[in-house]
C-alpha cells in the first residue's frame, strides 16, 4: 500500500512539475513577445517622428526647429541620411539655407543665430556625406561644392569659426572611407587650398579637427 502511495505521489509530482515548466515557458514566451512588440512599436513611433521632422524641413515655418532637432539625432538613426536624401524637396530646402547666407560671408555682420542655423544644415549634410548609401549620390550631385564658400572665409569671429568647423565636418564625412573616387573629386575641385585657408585663420580647435594626428 505504501509503495503504491509513493508511486502515485511520484507520478503526481512529475505531472505538477511538467505543468509548471509548461506554464513558466508559456509565460516567458509571452513576456518576450510583449517586449518585442513594445520595442517594435517604439521603433515605429520613433521612425514616424523622424520622418515628420524630415518632412518639416520642406516648410520654412517649422524648418528651423526641425533642423535643431534632427542635428542632435544624426548618430542615433542609421537611416536618417537615406530619409534626408530620398524625401522630396528636402535637400533643395537645405541648399537654400546655405545659399541664403552667402551674401553675409563678405562682412562680419553674420550673427551667431544665422551661423547656428546653417551649422545644423551642415550637420545633416555631414550625415548624408558619411553614409555609404548616400555618399556617392551626394558627391555626384556636386553638393559639397556649395559648402566651399563657407570654408573660404577669413573672419575670425565665432560665427565664422563655427561655419568653418561644420564645413570641415562635411568634407570629413566624405573621406571617412578610403575611396579613390572621393579623393579624385575633392582634388579636382581644389578643396585643399580652402582647408589650408581654414588652417591659417582658424583657432587651435579647427586645426585639431582638420589634422587630428599632428
XYZ file of C-alpha atoms in Angstrom:
214
model
C 0.000 0.000 0.000
C 2.816 2.396 0.910
C 4.585 1.505 -2.352
C 1.538 2.495 -4.409
C 1.142 5.721 -2.447
C 4.765 6.618 -3.071
C 4.427 5.719 -6.755
C 1.238 7.785 -7.109
C 2.851 10.707 -5.327
C 5.881 10.481 -7.622
C 3.652 10.469 -10.712
C 1.625 13.349 -9.332
C 4.781 15.318 -8.558
C 6.130 14.696 -12.071
C 2.833 15.830 -13.545
C 2.844 19.035 -11.474
C 6.465 19.718 -12.410
C 5.724 19.307 -16.112
C 2.725 21.620 -15.833
C 4.804 24.214 -14.002
C 7.532 24.024 -16.628
C 4.953 24.430 -19.383
C 3.330 27.362 -17.575
C 6.623 29.156 -16.954
C 7.730 28.508 -20.540
C 4.482 29.947 -21.892
C 4.716 32.896 -19.518
C 8.311 33.562 -20.545
C 7.351 33.350 -24.198
C 4.518 35.824 -23.655
C 6.882 38.235 -21.893
C 9.397 38.018 -24.755
C 6.637 38.613 -27.329
C 5.301 41.552 -25.296
C 8.677 43.276 -25.087
C 9.444 42.519 -28.746
C 6.165 44.092 -29.828
C 6.691 47.035 -27.480
C 10.186 47.562 -28.892
C 8.855 47.349 -32.455
C 6.064 49.807 -31.629
C 8.580 52.202 -30.032
C 10.771 51.992 -33.136
C 7.770 52.653 -35.365
C 6.887 55.728 -33.301
C 10.473 56.994 -33.431
C 10.691 56.472 -37.189
C 7.339 58.182 -37.655
C 8.550 61.127 -35.569
C 11.814 61.195 -37.520
C 10.005 61.199 -40.863
C 7.777 64.031 -39.650
C 10.820 66.117 -38.719
C 12.409 65.409 -42.105
C 9.183 66.427 -43.846
C 9.154 69.643 -41.801
C 12.413 70.680 -43.442
C 10.416 71.485 -46.568
C 8.341 74.073 -44.700
C 10.021 77.393 -43.935
C 7.657 77.916 -40.977
C 8.934 74.923 -38.991
C 12.284 74.292 -40.670
C 14.492 75.888 -38.035
C 13.092 73.743 -35.212
C 13.308 70.624 -37.387
C 16.947 71.437 -38.175
C 17.721 71.815 -34.484
C 16.039 68.517 -33.552
C 17.500 66.493 -36.418
C 21.034 67.813 -35.973
C 21.030 66.249 -32.478
C 19.981 62.847 -33.850
C 22.397 62.324 -36.719
C 24.182 59.493 -34.899
C 21.080 57.924 -33.352
C 19.332 56.766 -36.526
C 21.212 54.842 -39.198
C 18.582 55.602 -41.832
C 18.421 59.363 -41.295
C 20.779 60.022 -44.214
C 18.601 57.939 -46.539
C 15.457 59.735 -45.367
C 17.093 63.110 -45.954
C 18.300 62.171 -49.415
C 15.136 60.457 -50.669
C 12.435 62.710 -49.207
C 11.309 65.103 -51.982
C 12.418 68.772 -51.762
C 14.399 68.261 -48.534
C 17.907 68.579 -49.984
C 16.737 71.574 -52.027
C 15.478 73.231 -48.838
C 18.815 72.598 -47.117
C 20.696 74.051 -50.067
C 18.525 77.158 -49.929
C 19.575 77.741 -46.322
C 23.262 77.533 -47.256
C 22.959 79.746 -50.332
C 20.933 82.329 -48.393
C 23.902 83.010 -46.136
C 26.384 83.670 -48.971
C 25.823 87.473 -49.059
C 26.729 87.705 -45.363
C 30.040 85.889 -45.791
C 31.741 89.009 -47.132
C 31.304 91.049 -43.961
C 31.391 90.496 -40.224
C 27.687 91.142 -39.790
C 26.975 87.409 -39.684
C 25.098 86.666 -36.459
C 25.511 83.665 -34.199
C 21.878 82.692 -34.828
C 22.471 82.624 -38.594
C 25.632 80.614 -38.114
C 23.969 78.092 -35.795
C 21.136 77.526 -38.247
C 23.497 76.803 -41.132
C 25.695 74.661 -38.875
C 22.635 72.492 -38.234
C 22.178 72.201 -42.004
C 25.832 71.222 -42.348
C 25.411 68.557 -39.659
C 22.739 66.966 -41.857
C 24.995 67.329 -44.908
C 27.726 65.527 -42.976
C 25.252 62.769 -42.103
C 24.439 62.270 -45.807
C 28.095 62.576 -46.869
C 29.261 59.889 -44.453
C 26.545 57.279 -45.097
C 27.625 54.510 -47.513
C 24.260 54.546 -49.308
C 24.160 58.302 -49.908
C 27.834 59.329 -50.093
C 28.286 58.778 -53.837
C 24.925 60.299 -54.897
C 25.713 63.298 -52.666
C 29.092 63.718 -54.320
C 27.792 63.061 -57.856
C 25.239 65.841 -57.378
C 28.153 68.222 -56.613
C 26.641 69.007 -53.216
C 29.993 69.530 -51.418
C 30.784 72.467 -53.719
C 28.048 74.515 -52.029
C 29.983 74.182 -48.768
C 33.237 75.574 -50.189
C 32.352 79.288 -49.821
C 31.851 78.674 -46.100
C 35.353 77.230 -45.866
C 36.857 80.128 -47.761
C 36.115 82.839 -45.182
C 38.769 84.763 -43.267
C 36.896 86.444 -40.435
C 37.908 85.082 -37.033
C 34.695 85.739 -35.108
C 32.823 82.802 -33.574
C 30.003 82.630 -36.164
C 32.548 82.186 -38.969
C 34.659 79.789 -36.930
C 31.653 77.548 -36.311
C 30.762 77.590 -40.010
C 34.282 76.545 -40.977
C 34.300 73.745 -38.423
C 30.946 72.404 -39.588
C 32.050 72.636 -43.227
C 35.211 70.680 -42.484
C 32.927 68.059 -40.938
C 31.125 67.633 -44.266
C 34.426 67.081 -46.098
C 35.485 64.727 -43.321
C 32.275 62.756 -43.811
C 33.207 62.168 -47.442
C 36.673 60.847 -46.633
C 35.620 58.526 -43.803
C 36.493 55.648 -46.119
C 39.430 55.390 -48.493
C 37.648 55.893 -51.812
C 39.647 56.930 -54.865
C 36.571 58.486 -56.480
C 36.023 60.758 -53.495
C 39.695 61.745 -53.356
C 39.683 62.435 -57.091
C 36.579 64.611 -56.736
C 37.999 66.631 -53.850
C 41.326 67.068 -55.640
C 39.673 68.201 -58.864
C 37.541 70.760 -57.036
C 40.592 72.193 -55.235
C 39.222 71.906 -51.734
C 42.697 71.593 -50.197
C 43.619 75.297 -50.620
C 40.402 76.182 -48.814
C 41.238 73.799 -45.980
C 44.670 75.437 -45.757
C 42.949 78.821 -45.605
C 40.871 77.487 -42.729
C 44.097 76.396 -41.027
C 45.576 79.872 -41.374
C 42.678 81.795 -39.862
C 41.160 79.141 -37.602
C 41.666 78.562 -33.913
C 43.542 75.620 -32.431
C 40.250 73.707 -32.349
C 39.857 74.000 -36.131
C 43.441 72.878 -36.682
C 42.931 69.888 -34.405
C 39.756 68.864 -36.232
C 41.448 69.086 -39.637
C 44.690 67.412 -38.656
C 43.972 65.202 -35.631
C 47.281 63.312 -35.878
C 49.549 66.356 -35.936
